[in-house]
Amino acid sequence: MRVSVIGCGHLGAPHAAAMAELGHEVIGVELDPGTVKRLNGGRGAFYEEGLDALLQKHTPTGRLRFTTDIAEAAEFADLHFICVGTPLREDGRGYDVSQVLGAVRSLAPLLSRPCTVVGKSTVTVGTVARLQQILAAEAPAAELVWNPEFLREGHAVADSLHPDRIVAGLASPAARHAIEEVYAPILARGTELVLTDPQTAEVLKSAANAFLATKISFINAIAEVCEATGADVGDVAYAIGLDERIGHAGMRPGIGFGGGCLPKDIAAFTHRIDELGAHQAAALLTAVQDINAERLEAAVRLVATAHAAPVDGARIAVLGASFKPGTSDVRSSPALRLAGRLHQDGARVVIHDPQALEAARARHPEYTYAATAEEAAAGARVVVLGTDWHDYTADPGLPAALARLVEQQVLVDVRNAVNTGAWTGEGWQVWQPGRPPRHPAP
Ligand SMILES: NC(=O)c1ccc[n+]([C@@H]2O[C@H](COP(=O)([O-])OP(=O)(O)OC[C@H]3O[C@@H](n4cnc5c(N)ncnc54)[C@H](O)[C@@H]3O)[C@@H](O)[C@H]2O)c1
């Protein structure tokens, strides 16, 4: 099939590459000419595991190409994915959907033959109805489908190729046929296609994110209980997760959720459902956000306790800048926020990240960065593990390598991610949220 992907950011670039991998001919449309140039050259504008490999496989053959010209896409494709951003409004009261409205308004007058417009951006409940009006007026031959995206950054390519379900909010047999055709190789593997009306698809995406955030805040709230009682949240999470109704996924306590999606999606959804009168649901999600904000403060206190002295003037290494491993995305990154708080409190913070240094430096040029974890740790009084990259959690040589460089062997693992025995065995004290500190083996 000939498809276009409009908006080639963290969602759109992996989606375009995945569509080419599925066998479609793909044109990506992106406003930023620098991004278009990089993508056509086989490199993403950010690090995302597996993305560059697919770009390098499909751009040289012409199966996948990128442009700034939406008219080229309108002429070329029979199905158009809308993947533009929906940031939080500046006043925090819901999404700014201007990119979505703008993309559809510029595409619609160019659609002269029957085609399908498939929205993947996460939008406010009610946005699809507005887009339907624009298309009905400007492009009556176009069908609109809402096809929310559930990919996880850091796994964006794999999740686009192997989603655990496809949801399509649609209203006509022609729209259903188009969705079945574009996702045919995925559906052929037995992946479930959930068909709904468009407004259900809008709510469903927000509900999925709300549940994930609630689960994270739940175990983080239990971490707070453990801190108050001396219990160990690691054992609590493990034991309760053995109940299949609870499970272990999303149950690792830590510094809370961040990134370009969950925080803004929960904030926008909470605001909208409160407006619509769903006050109990809004109160629940307000508590989820409050708990999340408090985990950052708890992490700041944990560093101060582990350091056993004010952090003012102390050299602190922060390992990790991206909001999670597998991506260079630093939007609302808990690791960077913690680094910023420690910097504000007077600590001499040095940050390392395997992939996100460039993105972090662009956003926060005022911080100090190091090219390696060793360089960041040299002379540090506390090492903070802020992002659970495998480079930090699965390198068996790291505890010993850093031990030789630091002034004091104190690790604060705000992600509850390291094998504590591997670190205490090399002489480290290990501090984790919701757990008693671990001391070096005698
Ligand atoms: N990032 C994720 O993991 C993820 C997952 C699921 C859903 N989503 C949703 O997908 C949407 C996009 O998120 P993102 O993280 O990719 O945002 P992003 O900011 O990384 O990317 C959006 C891109 O769209 C481009 N753009 C804006 N208007 C355009 C236009 N008219 N024509 C062409 N390009 C245009 C921007 O330049 C930008 O590169 C959001 O609604 C988000 O909530 C994101």
Tab-separated table of C-alpha atoms and ligand atoms in Angstrom:
chain	number	residue	atom	x	y	z
A	1	MET	CA	0.000	0.000	0.000
A	2	ARG	CA	1.121	3.608	-0.452
A	3	VAL	CA	1.026	5.363	2.896
A	4	SER	CA	2.123	8.689	4.328
A	5	VAL	CA	3.143	9.434	7.907
A	6	ILE	CA	2.622	13.069	8.849
A	7	GLY	CA	4.804	14.153	11.778
A	8	CYS	CA	8.068	12.200	12.088
A	9	GLY	CA	8.969	12.546	15.770
A	10	HIS	CA	9.219	9.858	18.450
A	11	LEU	CA	6.022	8.179	17.242
A	12	GLY	CA	6.048	8.968	13.520
A	13	ALA	CA	9.649	8.093	12.573
A	14	PRO	CA	9.517	4.556	14.063
A	15	HIS	CA	6.008	4.113	12.642
A	16	ALA	CA	7.126	5.131	9.126
A	17	ALA	CA	10.099	2.755	9.314
A	18	ALA	CA	7.867	-0.060	10.573
A	19	MET	CA	5.345	0.496	7.764
A	20	ALA	CA	8.193	0.161	5.222
A	21	GLU	CA	9.347	-3.011	6.966
A	22	LEU	CA	5.794	-4.393	6.640
A	23	GLY	CA	6.107	-3.955	2.862
A	24	HIS	CA	4.374	-0.627	2.228
A	25	GLU	CA	5.720	2.269	0.186
A	26	VAL	CA	6.051	5.094	2.671
A	27	ILE	CA	6.478	8.843	2.517
A	28	GLY	CA	7.114	10.656	5.803
A	29	VAL	CA	6.185	14.342	6.077
A	30	GLU	CA	7.967	16.442	8.673
A	31	LEU	CA	8.024	20.221	9.173
A	32	ASP	CA	11.649	20.304	10.288
A	33	PRO	CA	13.961	20.198	7.219
A	34	GLY	CA	16.956	19.135	9.377
A	35	THR	CA	15.036	16.073	10.557
A	36	VAL	CA	14.003	15.250	6.975
A	37	LYS	CA	17.627	15.413	5.845
A	38	ARG	CA	18.822	13.143	8.650
A	39	LEU	CA	16.004	10.627	8.117
A	40	ASN	CA	16.671	10.459	4.367
A	41	GLY	CA	20.324	9.862	5.252
A	42	GLY	CA	19.341	6.858	7.391
A	43	ARG	CA	19.651	8.450	10.836
A	44	GLY	CA	16.925	9.358	13.308
A	45	ALA	CA	16.868	12.830	14.854
A	46	PHE	CA	17.086	11.018	18.230
A	47	TYR	CA	18.260	7.651	19.488
A	48	GLU	CA	15.605	4.932	19.490
A	49	GLU	CA	16.637	1.300	19.604
A	50	GLY	CA	16.508	-0.306	16.133
A	51	LEU	CA	15.367	2.832	14.292
A	52	ASP	CA	18.548	3.660	12.367
A	53	ALA	CA	18.887	0.045	11.196
A	54	LEU	CA	15.415	0.129	9.580
A	55	LEU	CA	16.013	3.581	8.086
A	56	GLN	CA	19.280	2.344	6.581
A	57	LYS	CA	17.514	-0.725	5.209
A	58	HIS	CA	14.624	1.076	3.518
A	59	THR	CA	15.726	4.601	2.545
A	60	PRO	CA	18.326	3.501	-0.069
A	61	THR	CA	15.698	1.452	-1.956
A	62	GLY	CA	13.254	4.368	-2.096
A	63	ARG	CA	10.603	2.335	-0.260
A	64	LEU	CA	10.855	4.902	2.550
A	65	ARG	CA	11.486	8.600	1.976
A	66	PHE	CA	10.898	11.831	3.819
A	67	THR	CA	9.831	15.277	2.682
A	68	THR	CA	8.636	18.613	4.037
A	69	ASP	CA	6.020	18.822	1.272
A	70	ILE	CA	2.568	17.626	2.317
A	71	ALA	CA	1.267	18.005	-1.259
A	72	GLU	CA	3.698	15.273	-2.327
A	73	ALA	CA	2.207	12.978	0.317
A	74	ALA	CA	-1.380	13.831	-0.654
A	75	GLU	CA	-0.601	12.975	-4.260
A	76	PHE	CA	1.318	9.776	-3.417
A	77	ALA	CA	-0.566	7.977	-0.644
A	78	ASP	CA	-3.956	6.310	-0.213
A	79	LEU	CA	-3.717	6.234	3.561
A	80	HIS	CA	-2.354	9.043	5.733
A	81	PHE	CA	-1.228	8.496	9.329
A	82	ILE	CA	-1.380	11.618	11.531
A	83	CYS	CA	1.464	11.375	14.064
A	84	VAL	CA	2.032	15.034	15.029
A	85	GLY	CA	2.528	16.190	18.612
A	86	THR	CA	-0.124	17.036	21.191
A	87	PRO	CA	1.800	18.836	23.936
A	88	LEU	CA	0.175	20.039	27.132
A	89	ARG	CA	-1.202	23.559	26.847
A	90	GLU	CA	0.945	26.188	28.529
A	91	ASP	CA	-1.643	26.680	31.277
A	92	GLY	CA	-1.687	22.888	31.845
A	93	ARG	CA	-5.421	22.759	31.146
A	94	GLY	CA	-5.588	20.033	28.502
A	95	TYR	CA	-3.804	19.354	25.211
A	96	ASP	CA	-2.748	21.847	22.635
A	97	VAL	CA	-4.228	20.065	19.580
A	98	SER	CA	-3.164	22.767	17.135
A	99	GLN	CA	-0.623	20.482	15.397
A	100	VAL	CA	-3.345	17.883	14.723
A	101	LEU	CA	-5.849	20.460	13.491
A	102	GLY	CA	-3.101	22.140	11.436
A	103	ALA	CA	-1.974	18.879	9.804
A	104	VAL	CA	-5.532	17.865	8.873
A	105	ARG	CA	-6.416	21.385	7.670
A	106	SER	CA	-3.390	21.472	5.374
A	107	LEU	CA	-3.918	17.907	4.105
A	108	ALA	CA	-7.699	17.969	3.552
A	109	PRO	CA	-7.904	20.408	0.579
A	110	LEU	CA	-5.232	18.370	-1.222
A	111	LEU	CA	-7.162	15.084	-1.039
A	112	SER	CA	-8.846	14.769	-4.405
A	113	ARG	CA	-9.460	10.986	-4.493
A	114	PRO	CA	-10.895	8.498	-1.982
A	115	CYS	CA	-8.426	7.829	0.840
A	116	THR	CA	-8.198	7.132	4.572
A	117	VAL	CA	-6.907	9.524	7.247
A	118	VAL	CA	-5.749	7.584	10.302
A	119	GLY	CA	-5.123	9.564	13.482
A	120	LYS	CA	-2.529	8.116	15.856
A	121	SER	CA	-1.744	11.160	18.014
A	122	THR	CA	-3.174	11.112	21.529
A	123	VAL	CA	-5.957	13.696	21.635
A	124	THR	CA	-8.553	15.226	23.909
A	125	VAL	CA	-11.880	13.460	23.985
A	126	GLY	CA	-13.961	15.218	21.312
A	127	THR	CA	-11.114	16.028	18.886
A	128	VAL	CA	-12.113	13.351	16.375
A	129	ALA	CA	-15.540	14.940	15.964
A	130	ARG	CA	-13.838	18.258	15.120
A	131	LEU	CA	-11.601	16.580	12.547
A	132	GLN	CA	-14.583	14.796	11.025
A	133	GLN	CA	-16.181	18.199	10.410
A	134	ILE	CA	-13.037	19.507	8.674
A	135	LEU	CA	-12.837	16.450	6.421
A	136	ALA	CA	-16.564	16.473	5.642
A	137	ALA	CA	-16.228	20.078	4.433
A	138	GLU	CA	-12.864	19.855	2.637
A	139	ALA	CA	-12.381	16.217	1.623
A	140	PRO	CA	-15.702	14.393	1.477
A	141	ALA	CA	-14.084	11.334	-0.138
A	142	ALA	CA	-11.760	10.806	2.846
A	143	GLU	CA	-12.594	8.351	5.650
A	144	LEU	CA	-11.382	9.141	9.178
A	145	VAL	CA	-10.179	6.430	11.580
A	146	TRP	CA	-8.816	6.879	15.113
A	147	ASN	CA	-6.049	4.377	15.708
A	148	PRO	CA	-4.374	5.211	19.041
A	149	GLU	CA	-0.791	4.133	19.516
A	150	PHE	CA	0.435	2.203	22.567
A	151	LEU	CA	4.134	1.856	21.728
A	152	ARG	CA	6.724	2.219	24.463
A	153	GLU	CA	9.657	4.525	23.745
A	154	GLY	CA	12.871	2.516	23.844
A	155	HIS	CA	10.891	-0.309	22.171
A	156	ALA	CA	9.137	1.857	19.574
A	157	VAL	CA	10.259	-0.085	16.510
A	158	ALA	CA	9.618	-3.528	18.005
A	159	ASP	CA	6.247	-2.425	19.398
A	160	SER	CA	5.213	-0.943	16.018
A	161	LEU	CA	6.024	-4.221	14.297
A	162	HIS	CA	4.609	-6.449	17.045
A	163	PRO	CA	1.860	-4.513	18.863
A	164	ASP	CA	-0.145	-6.409	21.478
A	165	ARG	CA	-3.367	-5.109	19.903
A	166	ILE	CA	-4.546	-2.693	17.231
A	167	VAL	CA	-7.430	-0.406	18.122
A	168	ALA	CA	-9.403	1.350	15.409
A	169	GLY	CA	-12.260	3.745	16.050
A	170	LEU	CA	-14.162	3.933	12.772
A	171	ALA	CA	-17.576	4.289	11.231
A	172	SER	CA	-17.635	2.621	7.795
A	173	PRO	CA	-16.785	-0.672	6.044
A	174	ALA	CA	-14.360	1.178	3.726
A	175	ALA	CA	-12.403	2.496	6.730
A	176	ARG	CA	-12.311	-0.999	8.246
A	177	HIS	CA	-11.042	-2.440	4.975
A	178	ALA	CA	-8.223	0.141	4.832
A	179	ILE	CA	-7.119	-0.655	8.400
A	180	GLU	CA	-7.203	-4.399	7.727
A	181	GLU	CA	-5.094	-3.868	4.623
A	182	VAL	CA	-2.437	-1.614	6.132
A	183	TYR	CA	-1.975	-3.861	9.178
A	184	ALA	CA	-2.480	-7.143	7.258
A	185	PRO	CA	0.925	-8.718	8.098
A	186	ILE	CA	0.397	-7.988	11.822
A	187	LEU	CA	-3.214	-9.210	11.844
A	188	ALA	CA	-2.144	-12.372	9.987
A	189	ARG	CA	-0.038	-13.287	13.043
A	190	GLY	CA	-3.202	-13.335	15.138
A	191	THR	CA	-2.875	-9.869	16.721
A	192	GLU	CA	-6.327	-8.736	17.828
A	193	LEU	CA	-8.012	-5.855	16.013
A	194	VAL	CA	-10.364	-4.070	18.413
A	195	LEU	CA	-12.965	-2.099	16.484
A	196	THR	CA	-14.835	0.691	18.274
A	197	ASP	CA	-16.442	3.997	17.530
A	198	PRO	CA	-13.982	6.928	17.327
A	199	GLN	CA	-14.820	8.462	20.727
A	200	THR	CA	-14.291	5.090	22.445
A	201	ALA	CA	-10.866	4.880	20.797
A	202	GLU	CA	-10.016	8.345	22.177
A	203	VAL	CA	-11.062	7.416	25.731
A	204	LEU	CA	-9.449	3.986	25.547
A	205	LYS	CA	-5.968	5.400	24.882
A	206	SER	CA	-6.234	7.825	27.788
A	207	ALA	CA	-7.588	5.062	30.037
A	208	ALA	CA	-4.626	2.816	29.157
A	209	ASN	CA	-2.135	5.527	30.118
A	210	ALA	CA	-4.122	6.364	33.252
A	211	PHE	CA	-3.960	2.732	34.370
A	212	LEU	CA	-0.202	2.464	33.745
A	213	ALA	CA	0.427	5.669	35.688
A	214	THR	CA	-1.854	4.500	38.515
A	215	LYS	CA	0.036	1.219	38.804
A	216	ILE	CA	3.377	3.038	39.021
A	217	SER	CA	2.060	5.513	41.584
A	218	PHE	CA	0.449	2.691	43.562
A	219	ILE	CA	3.725	0.855	44.140
A	220	ASN	CA	5.462	4.174	44.776
A	221	ALA	CA	2.861	4.963	47.440
A	222	ILE	CA	3.638	1.576	48.998
A	223	ALA	CA	7.347	2.549	48.872
A	224	GLU	CA	6.425	5.539	51.026
A	225	VAL	CA	4.668	3.180	53.481
A	226	CYS	CA	7.785	0.997	53.556
A	227	GLU	CA	10.007	4.018	54.210
A	228	ALA	CA	7.779	4.896	57.186
A	229	THR	CA	7.751	1.360	58.601
A	230	GLY	CA	11.187	0.000	57.742
A	231	ALA	CA	9.656	-2.623	55.431
A	232	ASP	CA	11.226	-3.576	52.087
A	233	VAL	CA	9.142	-2.534	49.066
A	234	GLY	CA	11.164	-4.813	46.781
A	235	ASP	CA	9.913	-7.883	48.650
A	236	VAL	CA	6.393	-6.429	48.856
A	237	ALA	CA	6.241	-5.779	45.089
A	238	TYR	CA	7.645	-9.198	44.285
A	239	ALA	CA	5.292	-11.114	46.579
A	240	ILE	CA	2.089	-9.270	45.671
A	241	GLY	CA	2.994	-9.427	41.967
A	242	LEU	CA	2.869	-13.229	42.095
A	243	ASP	CA	-0.913	-12.825	42.202
A	244	GLU	CA	-1.771	-12.889	38.501
A	245	ARG	CA	-4.439	-10.229	39.011
A	246	ILE	CA	-1.622	-7.874	40.103
A	247	GLY	CA	1.455	-9.036	38.149
A	248	HIS	CA	5.025	-7.733	38.181
A	249	ALA	CA	4.972	-5.415	35.139
A	250	GLY	CA	5.068	-1.730	36.064
A	251	MET	CA	5.525	-2.638	39.729
A	252	ARG	CA	9.137	-1.547	40.243
A	253	PRO	CA	9.113	1.312	42.745
A	254	GLY	CA	11.356	4.262	42.079
A	255	ILE	CA	11.450	7.926	41.182
A	256	GLY	CA	8.149	7.929	39.268
A	257	PHE	CA	7.103	8.224	35.647
A	258	GLY	CA	8.264	10.826	33.112
A	259	GLY	CA	8.729	11.233	29.377
A	260	GLY	CA	6.859	12.970	26.595
A	261	CYS	CA	3.596	11.063	27.103
A	262	LEU	CA	2.446	9.826	30.516
A	263	PRO	CA	2.780	13.085	32.487
A	264	LYS	CA	1.030	15.248	29.884
A	265	ASP	CA	-1.531	12.592	28.990
A	266	ILE	CA	-2.588	12.128	32.623
A	267	ALA	CA	-2.699	15.889	33.210
A	268	ALA	CA	-4.778	16.545	30.079
A	269	PHE	CA	-7.148	13.614	30.708
A	270	THR	CA	-7.659	14.623	34.350
A	271	HIS	CA	-8.515	18.161	33.352
A	272	ARG	CA	-10.921	17.081	30.616
A	273	ILE	CA	-12.812	14.438	32.612
A	274	ASP	CA	-13.203	16.846	35.525
A	275	GLU	CA	-14.702	19.358	33.069
A	276	LEU	CA	-17.049	16.628	31.839
A	277	GLY	CA	-18.193	15.904	35.417
A	278	ALA	CA	-16.320	12.613	36.044
A	279	HIS	CA	-15.074	13.982	39.379
A	280	GLN	CA	-14.206	10.671	41.088
A	281	ALA	CA	-12.006	9.615	38.174
A	282	ALA	CA	-10.376	13.056	38.154
A	283	ALA	CA	-9.708	12.835	41.920
A	284	LEU	CA	-8.065	9.417	41.482
A	285	LEU	CA	-5.773	10.702	38.722
A	286	THR	CA	-4.959	13.858	40.685
A	287	ALA	CA	-3.709	11.623	43.518
A	288	VAL	CA	-1.678	9.599	41.001
A	289	GLN	CA	0.046	12.798	39.838
A	290	ASP	CA	0.628	14.045	43.399
A	291	ILE	CA	2.299	10.753	44.350
A	292	ASN	CA	4.466	10.982	41.247
A	293	ALA	CA	5.606	14.510	42.095
A	294	GLU	CA	6.396	13.448	45.664
A	295	ARG	CA	8.707	10.627	44.486
A	296	LEU	CA	11.113	13.204	43.075
A	297	GLU	CA	11.209	14.924	46.479
A	298	ALA	CA	11.690	11.538	48.158
A	299	ALA	CA	14.644	10.857	45.835
A	300	VAL	CA	16.208	14.219	46.750
A	301	ARG	CA	15.852	13.319	50.454
A	302	LEU	CA	17.302	9.846	49.844
A	303	VAL	CA	20.439	11.341	48.256
A	304	ALA	CA	20.852	13.698	51.239
A	305	THR	CA	20.395	10.819	53.725
A	306	ALA	CA	22.834	8.596	51.835
A	307	HIS	CA	25.384	11.402	51.706
A	308	ALA	CA	24.881	11.953	55.466
A	309	ALA	CA	25.644	15.659	55.011
A	310	PRO	CA	24.238	18.595	53.057
A	311	VAL	CA	24.816	18.095	49.328
A	312	ASP	CA	25.942	21.715	48.953
A	313	GLY	CA	29.420	21.601	47.381
A	314	ALA	CA	29.482	17.786	47.095
A	315	ARG	CA	30.386	16.205	43.777
A	316	ILE	CA	27.540	13.913	42.675
A	317	ALA	CA	27.581	11.693	39.597
A	318	VAL	CA	24.196	11.138	37.945
A	319	LEU	CA	24.173	8.122	35.640
A	320	GLY	CA	21.365	8.551	33.122
A	321	ALA	CA	19.644	11.550	31.565
A	322	SER	CA	16.953	10.027	29.333
A	323	PHE	CA	13.553	9.420	30.885
A	324	LYS	CA	13.978	5.677	30.381
A	325	PRO	CA	16.510	3.342	28.767
A	326	GLY	CA	16.531	2.689	25.006
A	327	THR	CA	15.783	6.286	23.978
A	328	SER	CA	17.529	9.652	23.994
A	329	ASP	CA	14.239	11.368	24.893
A	330	VAL	CA	14.798	13.673	27.879
A	331	ARG	CA	11.304	15.208	27.988
A	332	SER	CA	10.153	15.300	31.652
A	333	SER	CA	13.042	12.995	32.529
A	334	PRO	CA	13.046	12.091	36.241
A	335	ALA	CA	16.848	11.609	36.135
A	336	LEU	CA	17.426	15.104	34.717
A	337	ARG	CA	14.917	16.624	37.131
A	338	LEU	CA	16.733	15.014	40.054
A	339	ALA	CA	20.065	16.255	38.671
A	340	GLY	CA	18.523	19.724	38.396
A	341	ARG	CA	17.279	19.672	42.014
A	342	LEU	CA	20.699	18.590	43.311
A	343	HIS	CA	22.375	21.273	41.154
A	344	GLN	CA	19.939	23.823	42.612
A	345	ASP	CA	20.852	22.656	46.140
A	346	GLY	CA	24.503	23.469	45.410
A	347	ALA	CA	25.835	20.009	44.508
A	348	ARG	CA	28.495	19.782	41.774
A	349	VAL	CA	26.533	17.431	39.523
A	350	VAL	CA	28.173	15.571	36.616
A	351	ILE	CA	25.851	13.675	34.284
A	352	HIS	CA	26.528	10.739	31.983
A	353	ASP	CA	24.166	8.942	29.611
A	354	PRO	CA	25.009	6.385	26.907
A	355	GLN	CA	22.739	8.015	24.289
A	356	ALA	CA	21.087	11.179	25.567
A	357	LEU	CA	24.026	13.525	26.303
A	358	GLU	CA	23.396	15.642	23.210
A	359	ALA	CA	19.667	15.983	23.956
A	360	ALA	CA	20.318	16.733	27.636
A	361	ARG	CA	22.983	19.328	26.830
A	362	ALA	CA	20.665	21.028	24.340
A	363	ARG	CA	17.940	21.305	26.973
A	364	HIS	CA	20.182	22.060	29.982
A	365	PRO	CA	23.489	23.606	28.870
A	366	GLU	CA	23.998	24.821	32.458
A	367	TYR	CA	24.784	21.307	33.787
A	368	THR	CA	28.117	19.488	33.551
A	369	TYR	CA	28.342	16.355	31.401
A	370	ALA	CA	30.861	13.525	31.121
A	371	ALA	CA	31.599	11.260	28.157
A	372	THR	CA	31.839	8.110	30.283
A	373	ALA	CA	30.357	6.813	33.538
A	374	GLU	CA	33.913	6.619	34.924
A	375	GLU	CA	34.567	10.277	34.117
A	376	ALA	CA	31.280	11.255	35.810
A	377	ALA	CA	32.098	9.219	38.916
A	378	ALA	CA	35.688	10.395	39.361
A	379	GLY	CA	35.944	12.091	42.756
A	380	ALA	CA	32.195	11.783	43.465
A	381	ARG	CA	30.863	11.490	46.999
A	382	VAL	CA	27.600	9.942	45.771
A	383	VAL	CA	26.773	8.088	42.552
A	384	VAL	CA	23.086	8.325	41.602
A	385	LEU	CA	21.658	5.801	39.149
A	386	GLY	CA	18.970	7.898	37.500
A	387	THR	CA	18.088	5.857	34.376
A	388	ASP	CA	18.228	2.072	34.353
A	389	TRP	CA	20.262	1.592	31.167
A	390	HIS	CA	21.745	-1.917	30.833
A	391	ASP	CA	25.136	-0.204	30.582
A	392	TYR	CA	24.776	0.528	34.305
A	393	THR	CA	22.670	-2.368	35.605
A	394	ALA	CA	24.028	-5.300	33.612
A	395	ASP	CA	27.760	-4.509	33.384
A	396	PRO	CA	29.330	-6.820	35.989
A	397	GLY	CA	32.578	-4.819	35.944
A	398	LEU	CA	31.002	-1.412	36.712
A	399	PRO	CA	30.857	-1.602	40.554
A	400	ALA	CA	34.581	-2.389	40.751
A	401	ALA	CA	35.529	0.092	38.014
A	402	LEU	CA	33.722	2.978	39.721
A	403	ALA	CA	34.853	1.924	43.225
A	404	ARG	CA	38.431	2.863	42.347
A	405	LEU	CA	37.435	6.362	41.244
A	406	VAL	CA	35.007	7.705	43.831
A	407	GLU	CA	35.764	9.537	47.049
A	408	GLN	CA	33.094	7.602	48.948
A	409	GLN	CA	31.317	4.410	47.789
A	410	VAL	CA	27.688	5.455	48.053
A	411	LEU	CA	25.235	4.419	45.322
A	412	VAL	CA	21.706	5.842	45.283
A	413	ASP	CA	19.704	3.697	42.852
A	414	VAL	CA	16.472	5.649	42.450
A	415	ARG	CA	15.199	3.053	39.935
A	416	ASN	CA	15.567	-0.001	42.198
A	417	ALA	CA	17.357	-1.544	39.249
A	418	VAL	CA	20.795	-2.801	40.292
A	419	ASN	CA	21.770	-6.176	41.650
A	420	THR	CA	22.565	-4.899	45.148
A	421	GLY	CA	24.856	-7.856	45.956
A	422	ALA	CA	27.114	-7.009	43.009
A	423	TRP	CA	27.644	-3.509	44.408
A	424	THR	CA	27.889	-4.285	48.148
A	425	GLY	CA	30.336	-7.054	47.229
A	426	GLU	CA	32.646	-4.341	45.850
A	427	GLY	CA	32.361	-2.218	48.974
A	428	TRP	CA	29.397	0.006	48.109
A	429	GLN	CA	26.545	1.181	50.303
A	430	VAL	CA	23.374	0.921	48.213
A	431	TRP	CA	20.340	3.126	48.854
A	432	GLN	CA	17.050	2.495	47.045
A	433	PRO	CA	13.576	4.039	47.478
A	434	GLY	CA	11.360	2.089	49.874
A	435	ARG	CA	14.104	-0.295	50.988
A	436	PRO	CA	16.471	-0.378	53.941
A	437	PRO	CA	20.024	0.592	52.902
A	438	ARG	CA	22.386	-2.257	51.974
A	439	HIS	CA	25.864	-2.093	53.468
A	440	PRO	CA	29.115	-3.488	52.092
A	441	ALA	CA	29.773	-7.155	52.722
A	442	PRO	CA	32.235	-7.430	55.643
B	1	LIG	N1	6.310	9.194	21.910
B	1	LIG	C1	5.601	8.113	22.195
B	1	LIG	O1	6.100	7.117	22.705
B	1	LIG	C2	4.122	8.077	21.885
B	1	LIG	C3	3.410	6.886	22.104
B	1	LIG	C4	2.046	6.872	21.842
B	1	LIG	C5	1.416	8.018	21.418
B	1	LIG	N2	2.139	9.164	21.258
B	1	LIG	C6	1.436	10.357	20.792
B	1	LIG	O2	1.885	10.611	19.478
B	1	LIG	C7	1.899	12.014	19.217
B	1	LIG	C8	3.277	12.426	18.762
B	1	LIG	O3	4.164	12.262	19.846
B	1	LIG	P1	5.739	12.338	19.653
B	1	LIG	O4	6.337	11.904	20.940
B	1	LIG	O5	6.117	11.650	18.398
B	1	LIG	O6	5.912	13.924	19.452
B	1	LIG	P2	7.148	14.658	18.787
B	1	LIG	O7	7.069	16.061	19.232
B	1	LIG	O8	8.382	13.849	19.003
B	1	LIG	O9	6.838	14.586	17.203
B	1	LIG	C9	5.862	15.352	16.549
B	1	LIG	C10	6.451	15.755	15.198
B	1	LIG	O10	5.431	16.273	14.363
B	1	LIG	C11	5.999	17.297	13.569
B	1	LIG	N3	4.900	18.115	13.014
B	1	LIG	C12	4.051	18.944	13.653
B	1	LIG	N4	3.133	19.461	12.794
B	1	LIG	C13	3.416	18.943	11.563
B	1	LIG	C14	2.838	19.077	10.289
B	1	LIG	N5	1.775	19.867	10.070
B	1	LIG	N6	3.407	18.406	9.262
B	1	LIG	C15	4.469	17.609	9.448
B	1	LIG	N7	5.065	17.429	10.658
B	1	LIG	C16	4.546	18.084	11.708
B	1	LIG	C17	6.909	18.035	14.527
B	1	LIG	O11	7.877	18.791	13.854
B	1	LIG	C18	7.509	16.848	15.311
B	1	LIG	O12	8.703	16.380	14.716
B	1	LIG	C19	1.449	12.663	20.507
B	1	LIG	O13	0.062	12.866	20.456
B	1	LIG	C20	1.771	11.622	21.546
B	1	LIG	O14	0.986	11.759	22.702
B	1	LIG	C21	3.463	9.210	21.451
